[in-house]
Amino acid sequence: MTYVAAIDQGTTSTRCILFDHDGSPVASAQREHTQVLPGPGWVEHDPREIWANTRDVVSQALTRAGVSASAIAAVGIANQRETTVVWDRRTGEPVYNAIVWQDTRTARIVRELGEPDRYREVTGLPLATYFAAPKAKWILDNVDGARARAERGELLLGTIDSWLLWNMTGGPDGGVHRTDVTNASRTLLMDLGTLSWDAAIAGELGIPLSMLPEIRPSAEVYGRARGSRVLDGVPIAAALGDQHAATFGQVCFEPGMAKNTYGTGNFVLLNTGERAAPSTNGLLTTVAYQIAGRPPAYALEGSIAVTGSLVQWLRDNLGLIDSAADVETLARTVDDNGGAYFVPAFSGLFAPHWRADARGALVGLTRYVNRGHLARAVLEATAFQVREVVDAMNADAGLELTELRADGGMVGNELLMQFQADLLGVPVVRPRITETTALGAAYAAGLAVGYWSGQDELSALWSEDKRWNPAMTPEARGRTLRQWHKAVQRSLDWADGD
């Protein structure tokens, strides 16, 4: 029996999962990496630690499955998007830590570049600290000698997929420097229409084109692993940004299908087919995926910065719970939020607001509010933010969402899932296999090498585990949404952006 391996390199950890032909996980391994926080709003990762962890979890997963590389048909990569690495093409050494997608240090750069919609027509994205290009510019501007080295062709630039792919295929000894259309579409440098780097934008940001990886489809053989000892000879056949991989894993292949991943942040993607739908309501136009030899599928996306990480904050910073799972138990000690609303704008607000000046706000407090109410407000903050994104998505796409497919670490929280269905007024559905990010990377890699015959076969593998139907009255929904919108207004105009 052969398997497909998926490397799921996320914001807090790296995993490897082996999937069989039924799309079921057979073995896995996971390792967390260090969150480097040099200052307020600054978030970094050590790329070398991520690469070392990747090698370790692949080795552990194969050992637990009792197989060697010869049993692996292909490897797919799913990665935290926008997180940016610059490294030396000769030595493989990063010139600086990876700057993480959550990082807001580039606020000044973004402001100086001009109006938020300056590049939207070409890239589908607003000017924001979220994306990779301002992060790359910061590294070139602030690391001694980096810009001169880049202009001499000595440095490479990429998101985490490119960093892993380059190392997995040999690194300094001929490593492949490529990325896929989904990750490229999150840099603020790719033309959505041509699927190529925009030389004018790169020039304005001072990023030499020689640094950038070649853009390829998401499902395609990029090269074979070599030099890692564990996977040598195995084709690396897919790369997708994590949310695009989850969309693929949820088999949202038809226009109008949508998924939401409840992770460190939340990411709602709506498949818009072969049409790149522009947004006038604060969403991102992005590439959903591309299979080699076919046109790309596009998507509208609503990106929410802080959801699962808010539960971690409740655990680690306030000590109100011992584990993330305890938040539901604590929240169930009360019947509602007690009038308390938590807007988790720790790094500003992402979609649909795009306000870097926002900061976290806990409002509506009275003496009545207790620990249970705070836990409930933390969970409800996720659902409120998703509702805002879905409203924007419905307006941009000209349709009404009829069902939301949910995945990610928080979908086991049944209180949250029910409240989400209540707020949306449509069912929320959890699939049988919730590891959809890794599954999507595996599916894409398997398609590229013929392990699966096509998308119809993948769609047939998807099955429902549980469904939550809305139970809240429209009147109650309207009242609580009005209070949420008031709370959001209280979080704005706080930080000066410097």
CSV table of C-alpha atoms in Angstrom, one decimal:
chain,number,residue,atom,x,y,z
A,1,MET,CA,0.0,0.0,0.0
A,2,THR,CA,1.2,3.5,-0.8
A,3,TYR,CA,0.3,6.8,0.8
A,4,VAL,CA,0.5,10.5,0.1
A,5,ALA,CA,2.3,12.7,2.7
A,6,ALA,CA,1.2,16.2,3.6
A,7,ILE,CA,3.4,18.7,5.3
A,8,ASP,CA,1.2,21.2,7.1
A,9,GLN,CA,3.5,24.1,8.1
A,10,GLY,CA,1.4,26.4,10.3
A,11,THR,CA,1.7,29.5,12.4
A,12,THR,CA,2.4,27.6,15.6
A,13,SER,CA,3.5,24.1,14.6
A,14,THR,CA,4.6,21.8,11.7
A,15,ARG,CA,2.8,18.5,11.1
A,16,CYS,CA,3.2,15.6,8.7
A,17,ILE,CA,0.2,13.4,8.0
A,18,LEU,CA,0.1,10.4,5.8
A,19,PHE,CA,-3.2,9.7,4.0
A,20,ASP,CA,-4.4,6.5,2.3
A,21,HIS,CA,-6.4,6.2,-0.9
A,22,ASP,CA,-9.7,6.8,1.0
A,23,GLY,CA,-8.4,10.1,2.2
A,24,SER,CA,-8.1,8.8,5.8
A,25,PRO,CA,-5.1,9.7,8.0
A,26,VAL,CA,-2.9,6.8,8.9
A,27,ALA,CA,-0.1,8.3,10.8
A,28,SER,CA,1.0,11.8,11.9
A,29,ALA,CA,3.6,13.8,13.9
A,30,GLN,CA,3.6,17.4,15.0
A,31,ARG,CA,6.1,19.8,16.6
A,32,GLU,CA,5.6,23.4,17.8
A,33,HIS,CA,8.1,26.1,17.0
A,34,THR,CA,9.1,29.2,18.9
A,35,GLN,CA,7.1,32.4,18.6
A,36,VAL,CA,9.6,35.2,18.6
A,37,LEU,CA,8.1,38.5,19.8
A,38,PRO,CA,10.7,41.3,19.7
A,39,GLY,CA,8.3,44.1,20.4
A,40,PRO,CA,4.6,45.2,20.3
A,41,GLY,CA,3.1,44.0,17.0
A,42,TRP,CA,6.3,42.2,15.9
A,43,VAL,CA,6.0,38.4,15.3
A,44,GLU,CA,8.9,36.3,13.9
A,45,HIS,CA,9.8,32.6,13.4
A,46,ASP,CA,13.2,31.0,12.9
A,47,PRO,CA,13.2,29.5,9.4
A,48,ARG,CA,16.0,27.1,10.4
A,49,GLU,CA,13.9,25.8,13.3
A,50,ILE,CA,10.9,25.3,10.9
A,51,TRP,CA,13.1,23.4,8.4
A,52,ALA,CA,14.5,21.2,11.2
A,53,ASN,CA,11.0,20.5,12.6
A,54,THR,CA,9.8,19.6,9.1
A,55,ARG,CA,12.5,16.9,8.7
A,56,ASP,CA,11.7,15.6,12.2
A,57,VAL,CA,7.9,15.3,11.8
A,58,VAL,CA,8.3,13.6,8.4
A,59,SER,CA,10.7,11.1,9.8
A,60,GLN,CA,8.4,10.5,12.8
A,61,ALA,CA,5.3,10.0,10.7
A,62,LEU,CA,6.9,7.5,8.5
A,63,THR,CA,8.3,5.6,11.5
A,64,ARG,CA,4.8,5.5,13.1
A,65,ALA,CA,3.3,4.2,9.9
A,66,GLY,CA,6.1,1.6,9.6
A,67,VAL,CA,7.0,2.6,6.1
A,68,SER,CA,9.9,4.1,4.2
A,69,ALA,CA,10.0,6.7,1.4
A,70,SER,CA,9.3,3.9,-1.1
A,71,ALA,CA,5.7,3.8,0.2
A,72,ILE,CA,5.1,7.5,-0.4
A,73,ALA,CA,3.6,8.3,-3.8
A,74,ALA,CA,4.0,12.1,-3.4
A,75,VAL,CA,4.4,14.9,-1.0
A,76,GLY,CA,2.2,18.1,-0.8
A,77,ILE,CA,3.0,21.2,1.2
A,78,ALA,CA,0.5,23.5,2.9
A,79,ASN,CA,2.0,26.6,4.6
A,80,GLN,CA,1.2,29.6,6.6
A,81,ARG,CA,0.8,32.3,4.0
A,82,GLU,CA,2.4,35.7,3.8
A,83,THR,CA,5.1,34.8,6.3
A,84,THR,CA,8.3,35.9,4.5
A,85,VAL,CA,11.8,34.6,4.4
A,86,VAL,CA,15.0,36.0,2.7
A,87,TRP,CA,18.0,33.8,2.5
A,88,ASP,CA,21.4,33.4,0.9
A,89,ARG,CA,21.2,31.3,-2.3
A,90,ARG,CA,24.8,30.0,-1.8
A,91,THR,CA,24.8,29.1,1.9
A,92,GLY,CA,21.0,28.7,2.6
A,93,GLU,CA,21.3,30.9,5.7
A,94,PRO,CA,18.4,33.3,6.3
A,95,VAL,CA,19.5,36.9,6.6
A,96,TYR,CA,16.8,37.6,9.2
A,97,ASN,CA,14.0,35.7,11.0
A,98,ALA,CA,10.9,35.0,9.0
A,99,ILE,CA,8.4,37.9,9.5
A,100,VAL,CA,5.0,36.3,10.2
A,101,TRP,CA,1.8,37.3,8.6
A,102,GLN,CA,0.5,38.7,11.9
A,103,ASP,CA,3.4,41.2,12.1
A,104,THR,CA,2.5,44.9,11.9
A,105,ARG,CA,5.9,46.5,11.9
A,106,THR,CA,5.4,47.5,8.2
A,107,ALA,CA,2.6,50.0,9.0
A,108,ARG,CA,4.8,53.0,8.1
A,109,ILE,CA,5.9,51.4,4.8
A,110,VAL,CA,2.3,50.7,3.9
A,111,ARG,CA,1.2,54.3,4.7
A,112,GLU,CA,4.1,55.7,2.7
A,113,LEU,CA,3.1,53.6,-0.3
A,114,GLY,CA,-0.2,55.4,-0.7
A,115,GLU,CA,-3.9,54.7,-0.9
A,116,PRO,CA,-5.0,51.3,0.3
A,117,ASP,CA,-6.5,50.3,-3.1
A,118,ARG,CA,-3.4,51.4,-5.0
A,119,TYR,CA,-2.5,47.8,-6.2
A,120,ARG,CA,-5.9,46.2,-5.8
A,121,GLU,CA,-6.9,46.2,-9.5
A,122,VAL,CA,-3.8,44.2,-10.4
A,123,THR,CA,-3.3,42.0,-7.3
A,124,GLY,CA,-6.8,41.8,-5.8
A,125,LEU,CA,-5.3,42.9,-2.4
A,126,PRO,CA,-5.3,46.1,-0.4
A,127,LEU,CA,-2.2,47.7,0.8
A,128,ALA,CA,-1.8,46.2,4.3
A,129,THR,CA,0.9,44.9,6.7
A,130,TYR,CA,-0.6,41.4,6.2
A,131,PHE,CA,1.1,40.7,2.9
A,132,ALA,CA,4.6,39.5,2.0
A,133,ALA,CA,6.0,42.4,-0.1
A,134,PRO,CA,6.1,45.0,2.6
A,135,LYS,CA,7.8,42.5,4.9
A,136,ALA,CA,10.4,41.8,2.2
A,137,LYS,CA,11.0,45.5,1.8
A,138,TRP,CA,11.4,45.9,5.5
A,139,ILE,CA,14.1,43.2,5.6
A,140,LEU,CA,16.0,44.7,2.6
A,141,ASP,CA,15.8,48.2,4.2
A,142,ASN,CA,16.8,47.2,7.7
A,143,VAL,CA,19.2,44.3,7.5
A,144,ASP,CA,22.8,45.5,7.0
A,145,GLY,CA,23.9,44.8,3.4
A,146,ALA,CA,20.8,43.0,2.5
A,147,ARG,CA,19.7,45.3,-0.3
A,148,ALA,CA,23.1,45.3,-2.0
A,149,ARG,CA,23.3,41.5,-1.8
A,150,ALA,CA,19.8,41.2,-3.3
A,151,GLU,CA,20.7,43.5,-6.1
A,152,ARG,CA,23.8,41.4,-6.8
A,153,GLY,CA,21.5,38.3,-7.1
A,154,GLU,CA,22.9,36.7,-3.9
A,155,LEU,CA,19.6,36.5,-2.0
A,156,LEU,CA,16.3,34.6,-2.5
A,157,LEU,CA,12.9,35.6,-1.3
A,158,GLY,CA,9.9,33.4,-0.6
A,159,THR,CA,7.0,32.4,1.5
A,160,ILE,CA,7.4,29.3,3.7
A,161,ASP,CA,6.4,26.9,0.8
A,162,SER,CA,9.4,28.2,-1.2
A,163,TRP,CA,11.7,27.9,1.8
A,164,LEU,CA,10.7,24.3,2.4
A,165,LEU,CA,10.7,23.3,-1.3
A,166,TRP,CA,14.1,24.8,-1.9
A,167,ASN,CA,15.6,23.0,1.1
A,168,MET,CA,13.8,19.7,0.3
A,169,THR,CA,15.1,19.6,-3.3
A,170,GLY,CA,18.7,20.2,-2.4
A,171,GLY,CA,19.1,23.7,-0.9
A,172,PRO,CA,22.4,25.3,-2.0
A,173,ASP,CA,23.1,22.3,-4.1
A,174,GLY,CA,20.6,23.1,-6.9
A,175,GLY,CA,17.4,23.5,-4.8
A,176,VAL,CA,14.2,24.4,-6.8
A,177,HIS,CA,13.1,28.0,-6.2
A,178,ARG,CA,9.4,27.9,-7.0
A,179,THR,CA,6.0,28.9,-5.5
A,180,ASP,CA,2.5,28.2,-6.5
A,181,VAL,CA,-0.2,30.6,-7.6
A,182,THR,CA,-2.0,30.7,-4.3
A,183,ASN,CA,1.0,31.7,-2.3
A,184,ALA,CA,2.1,34.1,-5.0
A,185,SER,CA,-1.3,35.8,-4.9
A,186,ARG,CA,-0.7,36.7,-1.3
A,187,THR,CA,2.5,38.7,-1.8
A,188,LEU,CA,1.1,41.9,-3.3
A,189,LEU,CA,3.4,41.3,-6.2
A,190,MET,CA,1.4,38.9,-8.5
A,191,ASP,CA,-0.9,40.0,-11.4
A,192,LEU,CA,-4.1,38.0,-10.9
A,193,GLY,CA,-4.8,38.0,-14.6
A,194,THR,CA,-1.5,36.9,-15.9
A,195,LEU,CA,-0.4,34.8,-12.9
A,196,SER,CA,3.1,36.4,-13.2
A,197,TRP,CA,5.1,38.9,-11.1
A,198,ASP,CA,4.3,42.5,-11.7
A,199,ALA,CA,7.6,44.2,-12.5
A,200,ALA,CA,6.3,47.7,-11.8
A,201,ILE,CA,5.0,46.9,-8.3
A,202,ALA,CA,8.2,45.0,-7.5
A,203,GLY,CA,10.2,48.0,-8.7
A,204,GLU,CA,8.2,50.5,-6.6
A,205,LEU,CA,8.9,48.3,-3.5
A,206,GLY,CA,12.5,47.9,-4.4
A,207,ILE,CA,12.3,44.1,-4.6
A,208,PRO,CA,14.6,42.7,-7.4
A,209,LEU,CA,12.8,40.2,-9.6
A,210,SER,CA,15.9,37.9,-9.4
A,211,MET,CA,14.9,37.1,-5.8
A,212,LEU,CA,11.5,35.8,-6.6
A,213,PRO,CA,10.5,32.2,-7.1
A,214,GLU,CA,9.0,30.9,-10.4
A,215,ILE,CA,5.2,30.8,-10.2
A,216,ARG,CA,3.7,27.4,-10.9
A,217,PRO,CA,0.2,25.7,-10.6
A,218,SER,CA,-0.7,24.3,-7.2
A,219,ALA,CA,-0.9,20.7,-8.3
A,220,GLU,CA,2.2,19.9,-10.3
A,221,VAL,CA,5.5,18.0,-9.7
A,222,TYR,CA,8.0,20.6,-8.7
A,223,GLY,CA,10.9,18.3,-8.2
A,224,ARG,CA,12.1,15.3,-6.2
A,225,ALA,CA,13.3,15.4,-2.6
A,226,ARG,CA,17.0,14.9,-2.2
A,227,GLY,CA,19.5,15.4,0.5
A,228,SER,CA,17.0,14.9,3.4
A,229,ARG,CA,17.6,11.1,3.7
A,230,VAL,CA,14.0,10.5,4.7
A,231,LEU,CA,12.1,11.3,1.5
A,232,ASP,CA,14.9,11.1,-1.1
A,233,GLY,CA,13.4,10.4,-4.6
A,234,VAL,CA,9.8,11.2,-3.6
A,235,PRO,CA,8.1,13.8,-5.9
A,236,ILE,CA,7.1,17.0,-4.3
A,237,ALA,CA,3.9,17.5,-6.2
A,238,ALA,CA,1.8,20.3,-4.6
A,239,ALA,CA,2.1,23.6,-2.7
A,240,LEU,CA,-0.8,25.6,-1.5
A,241,GLY,CA,-1.3,28.3,1.1
A,242,ASP,CA,-2.9,26.7,4.1
A,243,GLN,CA,-6.4,28.2,3.5
A,244,HIS,CA,-6.4,27.3,-0.1
A,245,ALA,CA,-5.4,23.8,0.8
A,246,ALA,CA,-8.3,23.6,3.3
A,247,THR,CA,-10.6,24.8,0.5
A,248,PHE,CA,-9.3,22.0,-1.7
A,249,GLY,CA,-9.6,19.5,1.2
A,250,GLN,CA,-13.2,20.5,1.7
A,251,VAL,CA,-13.6,19.8,-2.1
A,252,CYS,CA,-15.1,23.3,-2.6
A,253,PHE,CA,-14.7,22.8,-6.3
A,254,GLU,CA,-17.9,24.5,-7.6
A,255,PRO,CA,-18.6,28.2,-7.7
A,256,GLY,CA,-20.6,29.2,-4.6
A,257,MET,CA,-19.1,26.7,-2.3
A,258,ALA,CA,-17.5,28.1,0.9
A,259,LYS,CA,-15.4,26.9,3.8
A,260,ASN,CA,-14.2,28.5,7.0
A,261,THR,CA,-11.1,27.4,8.8
A,262,TYR,CA,-11.2,28.0,12.6
A,263,GLY,CA,-7.5,28.1,13.5
A,264,THR,CA,-5.1,30.7,14.9
A,265,GLY,CA,-7.0,33.1,12.7
A,266,ASN,CA,-10.1,32.4,10.7
A,267,PHE,CA,-10.3,32.3,6.9
A,268,VAL,CA,-13.5,32.2,4.9
A,269,LEU,CA,-13.1,31.3,1.2
A,270,LEU,CA,-15.8,31.3,-1.4
A,271,ASN,CA,-15.1,29.7,-4.8
A,272,THR,CA,-16.0,32.1,-7.6
A,273,GLY,CA,-14.9,29.8,-10.4
A,274,GLU,CA,-12.7,31.0,-13.3
A,275,ARG,CA,-13.7,34.6,-12.6
A,276,ALA,CA,-11.6,36.8,-10.3
A,277,ALA,CA,-14.4,38.7,-8.6
A,278,PRO,CA,-13.4,42.2,-7.4
A,279,SER,CA,-14.4,43.2,-3.9
A,280,THR,CA,-15.9,46.5,-2.8
A,281,ASN,CA,-16.6,45.3,0.8
A,282,GLY,CA,-13.2,44.7,2.3
A,283,LEU,CA,-12.5,41.2,1.0
A,284,LEU,CA,-9.5,39.8,-0.8
A,285,THR,CA,-9.6,38.5,-4.4
A,286,THR,CA,-7.3,35.5,-4.5
A,287,VAL,CA,-6.5,32.4,-6.4
A,288,ALA,CA,-8.2,29.4,-4.8
A,289,TYR,CA,-6.1,26.8,-6.6
A,290,GLN,CA,-4.8,25.7,-10.0
A,291,ILE,CA,-4.3,22.2,-11.3
A,292,ALA,CA,-1.6,21.9,-13.9
A,293,GLY,CA,-2.9,22.2,-17.5
A,294,ARG,CA,-6.2,23.9,-16.3
A,295,PRO,CA,-7.3,27.5,-15.7
A,296,PRO,CA,-7.1,28.7,-12.1
A,297,ALA,CA,-10.1,28.8,-9.8
A,298,TYR,CA,-10.5,32.1,-8.0
A,299,ALA,CA,-12.0,32.9,-4.6
A,300,LEU,CA,-13.1,35.8,-2.4
A,301,GLU,CA,-11.6,35.6,1.0
A,302,GLY,CA,-12.2,37.1,4.4
A,303,SER,CA,-9.2,36.9,6.6
A,304,ILE,CA,-9.6,37.3,10.4
A,305,ALA,CA,-6.4,37.8,12.4
A,306,VAL,CA,-7.3,36.6,15.9
A,307,THR,CA,-9.7,33.8,16.8
A,308,GLY,CA,-8.0,30.6,18.2
A,309,SER,CA,-5.1,32.7,19.3
A,310,LEU,CA,-7.6,34.6,21.5
A,311,VAL,CA,-8.3,31.4,23.4
A,312,GLN,CA,-4.5,30.9,23.8
A,313,TRP,CA,-4.3,34.5,25.1
A,314,LEU,CA,-7.0,33.7,27.7
A,315,ARG,CA,-5.0,30.7,28.8
A,316,ASP,CA,-1.4,32.0,28.6
A,317,ASN,CA,-1.7,35.7,29.4
A,318,LEU,CA,-4.7,35.7,31.9
A,319,GLY,CA,-4.5,32.2,33.2
A,320,LEU,CA,-8.3,31.8,33.3
A,321,ILE,CA,-8.1,28.3,31.8
A,322,ASP,CA,-5.6,25.5,31.9
A,323,SER,CA,-6.0,24.3,28.4
A,324,ALA,CA,-7.7,25.6,25.2
A,325,ALA,CA,-10.4,22.9,25.6
A,326,ASP,CA,-11.4,24.3,29.0
A,327,VAL,CA,-12.8,27.5,27.4
A,328,GLU,CA,-16.1,25.7,26.4
A,329,THR,CA,-16.6,24.2,29.8
A,330,LEU,CA,-16.1,27.7,31.4
A,331,ALA,CA,-18.3,29.4,28.9
A,332,ARG,CA,-21.1,26.9,29.5
A,333,THR,CA,-21.3,28.0,33.2
A,334,VAL,CA,-23.4,31.0,32.0
A,335,ASP,CA,-26.3,31.3,29.7
A,336,ASP,CA,-25.0,34.3,27.6
A,337,ASN,CA,-22.2,36.8,27.5
A,338,GLY,CA,-23.6,39.0,30.3
A,339,GLY,CA,-23.5,42.0,28.0
A,340,ALA,CA,-19.7,41.7,27.5
A,341,TYR,CA,-18.2,41.9,24.0
A,342,PHE,CA,-14.5,41.2,23.1
A,343,VAL,CA,-13.0,42.7,20.0
A,344,PRO,CA,-9.6,41.0,19.6
A,345,ALA,CA,-7.9,43.6,17.5
A,346,PHE,CA,-4.4,42.8,18.9
A,347,SER,CA,-2.8,43.5,15.6
A,348,GLY,CA,-5.5,45.7,14.1
A,349,LEU,CA,-8.6,44.4,12.4
A,350,PHE,CA,-8.4,42.5,9.1
A,351,ALA,CA,-11.4,41.8,6.8
A,352,PRO,CA,-13.7,43.5,6.2
A,353,HIS,CA,-12.4,46.6,8.1
A,354,TRP,CA,-8.6,46.6,7.4
A,355,ARG,CA,-7.9,49.0,10.3
A,356,ALA,CA,-4.3,48.8,11.5
A,357,ASP,CA,-5.2,51.5,14.1
A,358,ALA,CA,-7.6,49.2,16.0
A,359,ARG,CA,-6.6,47.5,19.2
A,360,GLY,CA,-8.3,44.9,21.4
A,361,ALA,CA,-11.3,46.1,23.4
A,362,LEU,CA,-13.5,44.4,26.1
A,363,VAL,CA,-16.6,46.5,26.4
A,364,GLY,CA,-20.0,46.3,28.2
A,365,LEU,CA,-18.5,45.3,31.5
A,366,THR,CA,-20.6,45.5,34.7
A,367,ARG,CA,-20.1,44.0,38.2
A,368,TYR,CA,-22.3,41.2,37.0
A,369,VAL,CA,-19.7,39.9,34.5
A,370,ASN,CA,-17.6,36.9,35.7
A,371,ARG,CA,-15.1,34.5,34.3
A,372,GLY,CA,-17.7,32.5,32.4
A,373,HIS,CA,-19.0,35.6,30.7
A,374,LEU,CA,-15.5,36.4,29.6
A,375,ALA,CA,-14.9,32.9,28.2
A,376,ARG,CA,-18.2,33.2,26.3
A,377,ALA,CA,-17.3,36.6,24.9
A,378,VAL,CA,-14.0,35.1,23.7
A,379,LEU,CA,-15.8,32.4,21.8
A,380,GLU,CA,-18.5,34.7,20.4
A,381,ALA,CA,-15.8,37.1,19.1
A,382,THR,CA,-14.9,34.5,16.5
A,383,ALA,CA,-18.5,34.0,15.4
A,384,PHE,CA,-19.2,37.7,15.2
A,385,GLN,CA,-16.1,38.3,13.0
A,386,VAL,CA,-17.1,35.4,10.7
A,387,ARG,CA,-20.6,36.9,10.3
A,388,GLU,CA,-19.1,40.3,9.2
A,389,VAL,CA,-17.0,38.5,6.6
A,390,VAL,CA,-20.0,36.5,5.3
A,391,ASP,CA,-22.1,39.6,5.0
A,392,ALA,CA,-19.3,41.2,2.9
A,393,MET,CA,-19.0,38.0,0.8
A,394,ASN,CA,-22.7,37.9,0.1
A,395,ALA,CA,-22.6,41.5,-1.1
A,396,ASP,CA,-19.6,41.1,-3.3
A,397,ALA,CA,-20.6,37.8,-4.9
A,398,GLY,CA,-24.3,38.7,-5.3
A,399,LEU,CA,-25.5,35.6,-3.5
A,400,GLU,CA,-26.6,34.3,-0.1
A,401,LEU,CA,-24.6,31.6,1.6
A,402,THR,CA,-26.7,28.5,2.2
A,403,GLU,CA,-24.2,26.4,4.1
A,404,LEU,CA,-20.7,26.8,5.6
A,405,ARG,CA,-18.3,24.0,5.7
A,406,ALA,CA,-16.1,24.3,8.8
A,407,ASP,CA,-12.7,22.9,9.7
A,408,GLY,CA,-9.7,23.6,11.9
A,409,GLY,CA,-8.9,23.2,15.6
A,410,MET,CA,-11.9,25.0,17.0
A,411,VAL,CA,-14.6,22.9,15.2
A,412,GLY,CA,-14.7,20.5,18.2
A,413,ASN,CA,-16.1,23.4,20.3
A,414,GLU,CA,-19.8,22.7,19.9
A,415,LEU,CA,-20.9,25.8,21.7
A,416,LEU,CA,-19.1,27.9,19.2
A,417,MET,CA,-20.4,26.0,16.2
A,418,GLN,CA,-24.0,26.4,17.4
A,419,PHE,CA,-23.5,30.1,18.0
A,420,GLN,CA,-22.0,30.4,14.6
A,421,ALA,CA,-25.0,28.8,12.9
A,422,ASP,CA,-27.3,31.0,15.0
A,423,LEU,CA,-25.5,34.2,13.9
A,424,LEU,CA,-25.3,33.2,10.2
A,425,GLY,CA,-28.8,31.9,10.0
A,426,VAL,CA,-27.5,28.9,7.9
A,427,PRO,CA,-26.2,25.4,8.8
A,428,VAL,CA,-22.6,24.9,9.8
A,429,VAL,CA,-21.3,21.5,8.7
A,430,ARG,CA,-18.2,19.7,10.0
A,431,PRO,CA,-16.7,17.0,7.7
A,432,ARG,CA,-15.7,13.5,8.8
A,433,ILE,CA,-12.0,14.4,8.4
A,434,THR,CA,-11.3,17.8,9.9
A,435,GLU,CA,-7.6,18.0,9.0
A,436,THR,CA,-8.6,19.5,5.8
A,437,THR,CA,-5.5,21.7,5.3
A,438,ALA,CA,-3.2,18.7,5.3
A,439,LEU,CA,-5.8,16.7,3.3
A,440,GLY,CA,-6.0,19.4,0.6
A,441,ALA,CA,-2.2,19.4,0.2
A,442,ALA,CA,-2.3,15.6,-0.1
A,443,TYR,CA,-5.2,15.6,-2.6
A,444,ALA,CA,-3.4,18.1,-4.8
A,445,ALA,CA,-0.2,16.1,-4.7
A,446,GLY,CA,-2.0,12.9,-5.4
A,447,LEU,CA,-3.8,14.4,-8.4
A,448,ALA,CA,-0.5,15.6,-9.8
A,449,VAL,CA,1.0,12.0,-9.8
A,450,GLY,CA,-2.2,10.1,-10.7
A,451,TYR,CA,-2.8,8.7,-7.2
A,452,TRP,CA,-6.4,9.9,-7.5
A,453,SER,CA,-8.1,10.0,-10.9
A,454,GLY,CA,-9.7,13.5,-10.7
A,455,GLN,CA,-11.7,16.0,-8.7
A,456,ASP,CA,-14.9,13.9,-9.0
A,457,GLU,CA,-13.2,11.0,-7.1
A,458,LEU,CA,-12.1,13.5,-4.4
A,459,SER,CA,-15.6,14.9,-4.1
A,460,ALA,CA,-17.0,11.4,-3.5
A,461,LEU,CA,-14.6,10.9,-0.6
A,462,TRP,CA,-16.0,13.9,1.4
A,463,SER,CA,-18.6,13.1,4.0
A,464,GLU,CA,-20.4,14.9,6.8
A,465,ASP,CA,-19.7,14.3,10.4
A,466,LYS,CA,-22.1,16.8,12.1
A,467,ARG,CA,-24.4,19.7,11.2
A,468,TRP,CA,-25.5,22.6,13.4
A,469,ASN,CA,-28.8,24.3,12.4
A,470,PRO,CA,-29.6,27.9,13.4
A,471,ALA,CA,-31.9,28.2,16.5
A,472,MET,CA,-31.7,31.9,17.3
A,473,THR,CA,-34.6,34.2,16.4
A,474,PRO,CA,-34.0,36.9,13.8
A,475,GLU,CA,-34.9,39.5,16.5
A,476,ALA,CA,-32.3,38.2,19.0
A,477,ARG,CA,-29.7,37.9,16.2
A,478,GLY,CA,-30.3,41.5,15.2
A,479,ARG,CA,-29.9,42.8,18.8
A,480,THR,CA,-26.6,41.0,19.5
A,481,LEU,CA,-25.2,42.0,16.1
A,482,ARG,CA,-26.0,45.7,16.8
A,483,GLN,CA,-24.1,45.4,20.1
A,484,TRP,CA,-21.1,43.8,18.4
A,485,HIS,CA,-21.0,46.6,15.8
A,486,LYS,CA,-20.9,49.2,18.6
A,487,ALA,CA,-18.1,47.3,20.3
A,488,VAL,CA,-16.1,47.3,17.0
A,489,GLN,CA,-16.4,51.0,16.8
A,490,ARG,CA,-14.9,51.3,20.3
A,491,SER,CA,-11.7,49.5,19.2
A,492,LEU,CA,-10.9,51.9,16.3
A,493,ASP,CA,-8.5,54.9,16.3
A,494,TRP,CA,-6.4,53.6,19.1
A,495,ALA,CA,-2.9,53.0,17.7
A,496,ASP,CA,-1.0,55.6,15.7
A,497,GLY,CA,0.5,53.0,13.4
A,498,ASP,CA,4.1,53.9,14.1
